[in-house]
């Protein structure tokens, strides 16, 4: 199959991935949301559910006390630690990041779909980082600060100094500061308060357990005491400038990564402690990152968890392309995340449609309607879950279907054999309001037969495969 990209402005696909299907109230189940069997007795199965009750087993644990919606914007942070070795190397990395983000942000469209991005270079590189990253949207933070504001304290750096440089963040309580430099919870708490005295300066507070503590079931106890001591004396409104980074010490720089389930359980423990200190509303709104050998390959599964709001990235942040790919994984198509306890899914047959080959199902949360095509029968189908499924003969073999971003009900794009077509549903979703109209001619008229398996990417582009002519002769290619 050929892979082609068709640029059609303002097209989006709604609810293809389980994490985006709010209409069913079943977030974050990566099994199929809508089961469709490809047989002559074609049937639709919707997934229904029962509550997850087993906390001790392999099921992910969610806390019912944090019900409601949150507008937590994801945050991706890069901790450079003691890297790179020289200023020229740092400038080179910064220029690559700047180029990636200026081009990337200009092509991805709306800012609200992107995470907040912060990097933490070593102190000598802070000024050049702020200068080089100007206009990219990337914020700069300091890896630590001192306990004093000014005076005879050789080698120390005051909070006011990093803020006056233009730093927006300070990272405190990292496990390497705790273990290698004997930083105590009391010292960390004092630094948090110093940061809160600086206008618009935010803090990433790191917490996490060692492998030995984890193996002995002390995760909750460790993060509970670190959070309570680290945030002692703060007011609920201070949490607007606090992000908590959960970093299991056993996963930092080791290549080991907590599974998404492990990260979710730990983040719920963090949120419960915040609720105990500041109330459920503050717990719902505070952002919690995962840190520990985060890579472009692991970010998507981690971000699929409802209480994982971003990542604190170590080694991968020293490569511009890797860090950019991780920030892509931190992007979310909506800022409204449901904290409702999800449901365990089971399927039951709801309706029989007699399709020869039904495929490309798309659920529209706006229309509350399921759309799909039957390729060889040249039909497009719609089902509003109330009335019987309705079909319309299009008169050309179809490959896939997508939804336009539109205020109108059922504004569809169909990939036909010779052209891309536009079609609209009636306002009550019981019938099609219009027949198929040509939206644009499709590419590759000679070497390929029809588009297939189309999806819309994060930039609103309709990406699809193309069958070539070999399959008509009984070959595959």
PDB file of N, CA and C in Angstrom, residues 175-256:
ATOM      1  N   UNK A 175      15.905  13.337  43.688  1.00  0.00           N
ATOM      2  CA  UNK A 175      16.501  12.256  44.484  1.00  0.00           C
ATOM      3  C   UNK A 175      18.019  12.363  44.545  1.00  0.00           C
ATOM      4  N   UNK A 176      18.644  12.891  43.493  1.00  0.00           N
ATOM      5  CA  UNK A 176      20.104  13.044  43.511  1.00  0.00           C
ATOM      6  C   UNK A 176      20.532  14.127  44.498  1.00  0.00           C
ATOM      7  N   UNK A 177      19.731  15.156  44.676  1.00  0.00           N
ATOM      8  CA  UNK A 177      20.020  16.170  45.691  1.00  0.00           C
ATOM      9  C   UNK A 177      19.803  15.579  47.091  1.00  0.00           C
ATOM     10  N   UNK A 178      18.775  14.748  47.213  1.00  0.00           N
ATOM     11  CA  UNK A 178      18.499  14.149  48.525  1.00  0.00           C
ATOM     12  C   UNK A 178      19.590  13.161  48.931  1.00  0.00           C
ATOM     13  N   UNK A 179      20.000  12.294  47.974  1.00  0.00           N
ATOM     14  CA  UNK A 179      20.918  11.206  48.331  1.00  0.00           C
ATOM     15  C   UNK A 179      22.387  11.623  48.293  1.00  0.00           C
ATOM     16  N   UNK A 180      22.769  12.424  47.298  1.00  0.00           N
ATOM     17  CA  UNK A 180      24.183  12.785  47.141  1.00  0.00           C
ATOM     18  C   UNK A 180      24.585  14.003  47.959  1.00  0.00           C
ATOM     19  N   UNK A 181      23.641  14.888  48.232  1.00  0.00           N
ATOM     20  CA  UNK A 181      23.965  16.142  48.927  1.00  0.00           C
ATOM     21  C   UNK A 181      23.190  16.305  50.226  1.00  0.00           C
ATOM     22  N   UNK A 182      22.583  15.228  50.675  1.00  0.00           N
ATOM     23  CA  UNK A 182      21.936  15.171  51.996  1.00  0.00           C
ATOM     24  C   UNK A 182      20.897  16.264  52.212  1.00  0.00           C
ATOM     25  N   UNK A 183      20.173  16.626  51.149  1.00  0.00           N
ATOM     26  CA  UNK A 183      19.107  17.611  51.322  1.00  0.00           C
ATOM     27  C   UNK A 183      17.951  16.979  52.084  1.00  0.00           C
ATOM     28  N   UNK A 184      17.501  17.651  53.101  1.00  0.00           N
ATOM     29  CA  UNK A 184      16.430  17.136  53.948  1.00  0.00           C
ATOM     30  C   UNK A 184      15.081  17.708  53.509  1.00  0.00           C
ATOM     31  N   UNK A 185      14.019  17.073  53.982  1.00  0.00           N
ATOM     32  CA  UNK A 185      12.685  17.590  53.692  1.00  0.00           C
ATOM     33  C   UNK A 185      12.509  18.995  54.239  1.00  0.00           C
ATOM     34  N   UNK A 186      13.136  19.297  55.378  1.00  0.00           N
ATOM     35  CA  UNK A 186      13.032  20.637  55.971  1.00  0.00           C
ATOM     36  C   UNK A 186      13.697  21.666  55.073  1.00  0.00           C
ATOM     37  N   UNK A 187      14.882  21.341  54.541  1.00  0.00           N
ATOM     38  CA  UNK A 187      15.568  22.259  53.628  1.00  0.00           C
ATOM     39  C   UNK A 187      14.751  22.482  52.353  1.00  0.00           C
ATOM     40  N   UNK A 188      14.201  21.401  51.843  1.00  0.00           N
ATOM     41  CA  UNK A 188      13.401  21.495  50.615  1.00  0.00           C
ATOM     42  C   UNK A 188      12.181  22.368  50.858  1.00  0.00           C
ATOM     43  N   UNK A 189      11.537  22.196  51.996  1.00  0.00           N
ATOM     44  CA  UNK A 189      10.368  23.002  52.327  1.00  0.00           C
ATOM     45  C   UNK A 189      10.727  24.487  52.442  1.00  0.00           C
ATOM     46  N   UNK A 190      11.879  24.776  53.055  1.00  0.00           N
ATOM     47  CA  UNK A 190      12.317  26.173  53.168  1.00  0.00           C
ATOM     48  C   UNK A 190      12.530  26.784  51.792  1.00  0.00           C
ATOM     49  N   UNK A 191      13.083  26.018  50.861  1.00  0.00           N
ATOM     50  CA  UNK A 191      13.312  26.519  49.505  1.00  0.00           C
ATOM     51  C   UNK A 191      11.986  26.732  48.776  1.00  0.00           C
ATOM     52  N   UNK A 192      11.024  25.844  49.008  1.00  0.00           N
ATOM     53  CA  UNK A 192       9.702  26.020  48.391  1.00  0.00           C
ATOM     54  C   UNK A 192       9.106  27.363  48.824  1.00  0.00           C
ATOM     55  N   UNK A 193       9.209  27.667  50.109  1.00  0.00           N
ATOM     56  CA  UNK A 193       8.662  28.936  50.606  1.00  0.00           C
ATOM     57  C   UNK A 193       9.401  30.125  50.007  1.00  0.00           C
ATOM     58  N   UNK A 194      10.718  30.033  49.851  1.00  0.00           N
ATOM     59  CA  UNK A 194      11.473  31.121  49.222  1.00  0.00           C
ATOM     60  C   UNK A 194      11.009  31.342  47.781  1.00  0.00           C
ATOM     61  N   UNK A 195      10.732  30.262  47.092  1.00  0.00           N
ATOM     62  CA  UNK A 195      10.248  30.382  45.707  1.00  0.00           C
ATOM     63  C   UNK A 195       8.867  31.021  45.665  1.00  0.00           C
ATOM     64  N   UNK A 196       8.018  30.685  46.621  1.00  0.00           N
ATOM     65  CA  UNK A 196       6.671  31.252  46.640  1.00  0.00           C
ATOM     66  C   UNK A 196       6.701  32.757  46.902  1.00  0.00           C
ATOM     67  N   UNK A 197       7.787  33.253  47.485  1.00  0.00           N
ATOM     68  CA  UNK A 197       7.911  34.693  47.728  1.00  0.00           C
ATOM     69  C   UNK A 197       8.231  35.465  46.453  1.00  0.00           C
ATOM     70  N   UNK A 198       8.688  34.761  45.420  1.00  0.00           N
ATOM     71  CA  UNK A 198       9.005  35.401  44.147  1.00  0.00           C
ATOM     72  C   UNK A 198       7.786  35.370  43.235  1.00  0.00           C
ATOM     73  N   UNK A 199       7.345  36.515  42.737  1.00  0.00           N
ATOM     74  CA  UNK A 199       6.148  36.536  41.876  1.00  0.00           C
ATOM     75  C   UNK A 199       6.325  35.666  40.630  1.00  0.00           C
ATOM     76  N   UNK A 200       5.310  34.846  40.342  1.00  0.00           N
ATOM     77  CA  UNK A 200       5.238  34.064  39.102  1.00  0.00           C
ATOM     78  C   UNK A 200       6.370  33.048  38.947  1.00  0.00           C
ATOM     79  N   UNK A 201       6.990  32.662  40.033  1.00  0.00           N
ATOM     80  CA  UNK A 201       8.003  31.605  39.988  1.00  0.00           C
ATOM     81  C   UNK A 201       7.355  30.307  40.453  1.00  0.00           C
ATOM     82  N   UNK A 202       7.455  29.271  39.643  1.00  0.00           N
ATOM     83  CA  UNK A 202       6.827  27.992  39.933  1.00  0.00           C
ATOM     84  C   UNK A 202       7.860  26.955  40.365  1.00  0.00           C
ATOM     85  N   UNK A 203       7.383  25.881  40.976  1.00  0.00           N
ATOM     86  CA  UNK A 203       8.253  24.840  41.530  1.00  0.00           C
ATOM     87  C   UNK A 203       7.824  23.477  41.011  1.00  0.00           C
ATOM     88  N   UNK A 204       8.803  22.662  40.650  1.00  0.00           N
ATOM     89  CA  UNK A 204       8.567  21.225  40.466  1.00  0.00           C
ATOM     90  C   UNK A 204       9.179  20.520  41.670  1.00  0.00           C
ATOM     91  N   UNK A 205       8.333  19.928  42.495  1.00  0.00           N
ATOM     92  CA  UNK A 205       8.773  19.223  43.693  1.00  0.00           C
ATOM     93  C   UNK A 205       8.861  17.741  43.391  1.00  0.00           C
ATOM     94  N   UNK A 206      10.049  17.164  43.537  1.00  0.00           N
ATOM     95  CA  UNK A 206      10.279  15.753  43.205  1.00  0.00           C
ATOM     96  C   UNK A 206      10.115  14.878  44.446  1.00  0.00           C
ATOM     97  N   UNK A 207       9.401  13.770  44.284  1.00  0.00           N
ATOM     98  CA  UNK A 207       9.239  12.786  45.348  1.00  0.00           C
ATOM     99  C   UNK A 207       9.380  11.403  44.725  1.00  0.00           C
ATOM    100  N   UNK A 208       9.675  10.428  45.557  1.00  0.00           N
ATOM    101  CA  UNK A 208       9.782   9.063  45.035  1.00  0.00           C
ATOM    102  C   UNK A 208      10.535   8.149  45.976  1.00  0.00           C
ATOM    103  N   UNK A 209      10.313   6.849  45.793  1.00  0.00           N
ATOM    104  CA  UNK A 209      10.857   5.845  46.685  1.00  0.00           C
ATOM    105  C   UNK A 209      12.014   5.095  46.030  1.00  0.00           C
ATOM    106  N   UNK A 210      12.868   4.496  46.842  1.00  0.00           N
ATOM    107  CA  UNK A 210      13.938   3.645  46.330  1.00  0.00           C
ATOM    108  C   UNK A 210      13.371   2.283  45.954  1.00  0.00           C
ATOM    109  N   UNK A 211      14.195   1.471  45.300  1.00  0.00           N
ATOM    110  CA  UNK A 211      13.730   0.133  44.919  1.00  0.00           C
ATOM    111  C   UNK A 211      13.436  -0.711  46.157  1.00  0.00           C
ATOM    112  N   UNK A 212      14.294  -0.590  47.156  1.00  0.00           N
ATOM    113  CA  UNK A 212      14.076  -1.349  48.391  1.00  0.00           C
ATOM    114  C   UNK A 212      12.763  -0.940  49.053  1.00  0.00           C
ATOM    115  N   UNK A 213      12.497   0.363  49.080  1.00  0.00           N
ATOM    116  CA  UNK A 213      11.242   0.843  49.667  1.00  0.00           C
ATOM    117  C   UNK A 213      10.042   0.366  48.865  1.00  0.00           C
ATOM    118  N   UNK A 214      10.194   0.358  47.536  1.00  0.00           N
ATOM    119  CA  UNK A 214       9.101  -0.113  46.695  1.00  0.00           C
ATOM    120  C   UNK A 214       8.822  -1.595  46.939  1.00  0.00           C
ATOM    121  N   UNK A 215       9.891  -2.400  46.976  1.00  0.00           N
ATOM    122  CA  UNK A 215       9.723  -3.845  47.175  1.00  0.00           C
ATOM    123  C   UNK A 215       9.099  -4.170  48.523  1.00  0.00           C
ATOM    124  N   UNK A 216       9.269  -3.287  49.506  1.00  0.00           N
ATOM    125  CA  UNK A 216       8.714  -3.517  50.838  1.00  0.00           C
ATOM    126  C   UNK A 216       7.370  -2.824  51.038  1.00  0.00           C
ATOM    127  N   UNK A 217       6.770  -2.373  49.931  1.00  0.00           N
ATOM    128  CA  UNK A 217       5.432  -1.803  50.001  1.00  0.00           C
ATOM    129  C   UNK A 217       5.359  -0.442  50.679  1.00  0.00           C
ATOM    130  N   UNK A 218       6.454   0.343  50.603  1.00  0.00           N
ATOM    131  CA  UNK A 218       6.504   1.622  51.308  1.00  0.00           C
ATOM    132  C   UNK A 218       6.274   2.820  50.400  1.00  0.00           C
ATOM    133  N   UNK A 219       5.861   2.580  49.155  1.00  0.00           N
ATOM    134  CA  UNK A 219       5.672   3.685  48.213  1.00  0.00           C
ATOM    135  C   UNK A 219       4.778   4.772  48.817  1.00  0.00           C
ATOM    136  N   UNK A 220       3.613   4.382  49.294  1.00  0.00           N
ATOM    137  CA  UNK A 220       2.668   5.367  49.819  1.00  0.00           C
ATOM    138  C   UNK A 220       3.231   6.111  51.023  1.00  0.00           C
ATOM    139  N   UNK A 221       3.877   5.393  51.907  1.00  0.00           N
ATOM    140  CA  UNK A 221       4.430   6.021  53.108  1.00  0.00           C
ATOM    141  C   UNK A 221       5.505   7.037  52.750  1.00  0.00           C
ATOM    142  N   UNK A 222       6.374   6.664  51.794  1.00  0.00           N
ATOM    143  CA  UNK A 222       7.488   7.545  51.429  1.00  0.00           C
ATOM    144  C   UNK A 222       6.988   8.819  50.768  1.00  0.00           C
ATOM    145  N   UNK A 223       6.147   8.674  49.732  1.00  0.00           N
ATOM    146  CA  UNK A 223       5.692   9.880  49.033  1.00  0.00           C
ATOM    147  C   UNK A 223       4.780  10.713  49.932  1.00  0.00           C
ATOM    148  N   UNK A 224       4.049  10.075  50.817  1.00  0.00           N
ATOM    149  CA  UNK A 224       3.175  10.799  51.739  1.00  0.00           C
ATOM    150  C   UNK A 224       3.990  11.727  52.636  1.00  0.00           C
ATOM    151  N   UNK A 225       5.052  11.209  53.230  1.00  0.00           N
ATOM    152  CA  UNK A 225       5.845  12.026  54.148  1.00  0.00           C
ATOM    153  C   UNK A 225       6.633  13.092  53.393  1.00  0.00           C
ATOM    154  N   UNK A 226       7.144  12.754  52.185  1.00  0.00           N
ATOM    155  CA  UNK A 226       7.887  13.750  51.399  1.00  0.00           C
ATOM    156  C   UNK A 226       6.988  14.908  50.984  1.00  0.00           C
ATOM    157  N   UNK A 227       5.762  14.609  50.608  1.00  0.00           N
ATOM    158  CA  UNK A 227       4.836  15.673  50.195  1.00  0.00           C
ATOM    159  C   UNK A 227       4.402  16.498  51.401  1.00  0.00           C
ATOM    160  N   UNK A 228       4.047  15.844  52.474  1.00  0.00           N
ATOM    161  CA  UNK A 228       3.594  16.579  53.654  1.00  0.00           C
ATOM    162  C   UNK A 228       4.669  17.494  54.206  1.00  0.00           C
ATOM    163  N   UNK A 229       5.907  17.019  54.242  1.00  0.00           N
ATOM    164  CA  UNK A 229       6.990  17.864  54.745  1.00  0.00           C
ATOM    165  C   UNK A 229       7.414  18.912  53.714  1.00  0.00           C
ATOM    166  N   UNK A 230       7.394  18.531  52.432  1.00  0.00           N
ATOM    167  CA  UNK A 230       7.823  19.471  51.396  1.00  0.00           C
ATOM    168  C   UNK A 230       6.861  20.627  51.199  1.00  0.00           C
ATOM    169  N   UNK A 231       5.551  20.384  51.426  1.00  0.00           N
ATOM    170  CA  UNK A 231       4.534  21.415  51.208  1.00  0.00           C
ATOM    171  C   UNK A 231       4.007  22.001  52.516  1.00  0.00           C
ATOM    172  N   UNK A 232       4.667  21.703  53.612  1.00  0.00           N
ATOM    173  CA  UNK A 232       4.215  22.189  54.914  1.00  0.00           C
ATOM    174  C   UNK A 232       4.154  23.717  54.922  1.00  0.00           C
ATOM    175  N   UNK A 233       3.051  24.253  55.437  1.00  0.00           N
ATOM    176  CA  UNK A 233       2.929  25.698  55.577  1.00  0.00           C
ATOM    177  C   UNK A 233       2.421  26.424  54.346  1.00  0.00           C
ATOM    178  N   UNK A 234       2.161  25.704  53.258  1.00  0.00           N
ATOM    179  CA  UNK A 234       1.644  26.349  52.054  1.00  0.00           C
ATOM    180  C   UNK A 234       0.126  26.478  52.127  1.00  0.00           C
ATOM    181  N   UNK A 235      -0.401  27.400  51.340  1.00  0.00           N
ATOM    182  CA  UNK A 235      -1.851  27.597  51.241  1.00  0.00           C
ATOM    183  C   UNK A 235      -2.362  26.927  49.966  1.00  0.00           C
ATOM    184  N   UNK A 236      -3.644  26.578  49.916  1.00  0.00           N
ATOM    185  CA  UNK A 236      -4.178  25.929  48.703  1.00  0.00           C
ATOM    186  C   UNK A 236      -3.898  26.710  47.437  1.00  0.00           C
ATOM    187  N   UNK A 237      -3.972  28.033  47.493  1.00  0.00           N
ATOM    188  CA  UNK A 237      -3.725  28.831  46.279  1.00  0.00           C
ATOM    189  C   UNK A 237      -2.276  28.743  45.797  1.00  0.00           C
ATOM    190  N   UNK A 238      -1.347  28.348  46.696  1.00  0.00           N
ATOM    191  CA  UNK A 238       0.050  28.179  46.282  1.00  0.00           C
ATOM    192  C   UNK A 238       0.218  27.020  45.308  1.00  0.00           C
ATOM    193  N   UNK A 239      -0.725  26.063  45.342  1.00  0.00           N
ATOM    194  CA  UNK A 239      -0.599  24.890  44.483  1.00  0.00           C
ATOM    195  C   UNK A 239      -0.742  25.228  43.008  1.00  0.00           C
ATOM    196  N   UNK A 240      -1.247  26.417  42.687  1.00  0.00           N
ATOM    197  CA  UNK A 240      -1.291  26.844  41.287  1.00  0.00           C
ATOM    198  C   UNK A 240       0.110  26.925  40.700  1.00  0.00           C
ATOM    199  N   UNK A 241       1.115  27.078  41.584  1.00  0.00           N
ATOM    200  CA  UNK A 241       2.503  27.213  41.113  1.00  0.00           C
ATOM    201  C   UNK A 241       3.357  26.004  41.504  1.00  0.00           C
ATOM    202  N   UNK A 242       2.699  24.932  41.907  1.00  0.00           N
ATOM    203  CA  UNK A 242       3.423  23.713  42.305  1.00  0.00           C
ATOM    204  C   UNK A 242       3.058  22.579  41.354  1.00  0.00           C
ATOM    205  N   UNK A 243       4.073  21.926  40.806  1.00  0.00           N
ATOM    206  CA  UNK A 243       3.910  20.655  40.088  1.00  0.00           C
ATOM    207  C   UNK A 243       4.670  19.602  40.870  1.00  0.00           C
ATOM    208  N   UNK A 244       4.073  18.441  41.051  1.00  0.00           N
ATOM    209  CA  UNK A 244       4.747  17.350  41.758  1.00  0.00           C
ATOM    210  C   UNK A 244       5.241  16.335  40.739  1.00  0.00           C
ATOM    211  N   UNK A 245       6.509  15.988  40.827  1.00  0.00           N
ATOM    212  CA  UNK A 245       7.093  14.979  39.938  1.00  0.00           C
ATOM    213  C   UNK A 245       7.328  13.710  40.740  1.00  0.00           C
ATOM    214  N   UNK A 246       6.593  12.658  40.384  1.00  0.00           N
ATOM    215  CA  UNK A 246       6.834  11.358  41.017  1.00  0.00           C
ATOM    216  C   UNK A 246       7.941  10.656  40.251  1.00  0.00           C
ATOM    217  N   UNK A 247       9.071  10.438  40.929  1.00  0.00           N
ATOM    218  CA  UNK A 247      10.225   9.774  40.321  1.00  0.00           C
ATOM    219  C   UNK A 247      10.644   8.586  41.172  1.00  0.00           C
ATOM    220  N   UNK A 248      10.260   7.377  40.783  1.00  0.00           N
ATOM    221  CA  UNK A 248      10.783   6.217  41.504  1.00  0.00           C
ATOM    222  C   UNK A 248      12.300   6.164  41.328  1.00  0.00           C
ATOM    223  N   UNK A 249      13.013   6.207  42.412  1.00  0.00           N
ATOM    224  CA  UNK A 249      14.478   6.293  42.353  1.00  0.00           C
ATOM    225  C   UNK A 249      15.069   5.133  41.567  1.00  0.00           C
ATOM    226  N   UNK A 250      14.425   3.975  41.653  1.00  0.00           N
ATOM    227  CA  UNK A 250      14.938   2.790  40.965  1.00  0.00           C
ATOM    228  C   UNK A 250      14.812   2.891  39.447  1.00  0.00           C
ATOM    229  N   UNK A 251      14.075   3.881  38.954  1.00  0.00           N
ATOM    230  CA  UNK A 251      13.895   4.027  37.503  1.00  0.00           C
ATOM    231  C   UNK A 251      14.708   5.176  36.925  1.00  0.00           C
ATOM    232  N   UNK A 252      15.401   5.945  37.754  1.00  0.00           N
ATOM    233  CA  UNK A 252      16.121   7.121  37.267  1.00  0.00           C
ATOM    234  C   UNK A 252      17.470   6.702  36.703  1.00  0.00           C
ATOM    235  N   UNK A 253      17.637   6.889  35.409  1.00  0.00           N
ATOM    236  CA  UNK A 253      18.905   6.596  34.756  1.00  0.00           C
ATOM    237  C   UNK A 253      19.234   5.128  34.640  1.00  0.00           C
ATOM    238  N   UNK A 254      18.289   4.246  34.954  1.00  0.00           N
ATOM    239  CA  UNK A 254      18.561   2.811  34.930  1.00  0.00           C
ATOM    240  C   UNK A 254      18.024   2.145  33.672  1.00  0.00           C
ATOM    241  N   UNK A 255      17.176   2.851  32.927  1.00  0.00           N
ATOM    242  CA  UNK A 255      16.503   2.233  31.795  1.00  0.00           C
ATOM    243  C   UNK A 255      15.210   1.544  32.183  1.00  0.00           C
ATOM    244  N   UNK A 256      15.004   1.359  33.503  1.00  0.00           N
ATOM    245  CA  UNK A 256      13.754   0.782  33.977  1.00  0.00           C
ATOM    246  C   UNK A 256      12.682   1.866  33.979  1.00  0.00           C
TER     247      UNK A 256
END
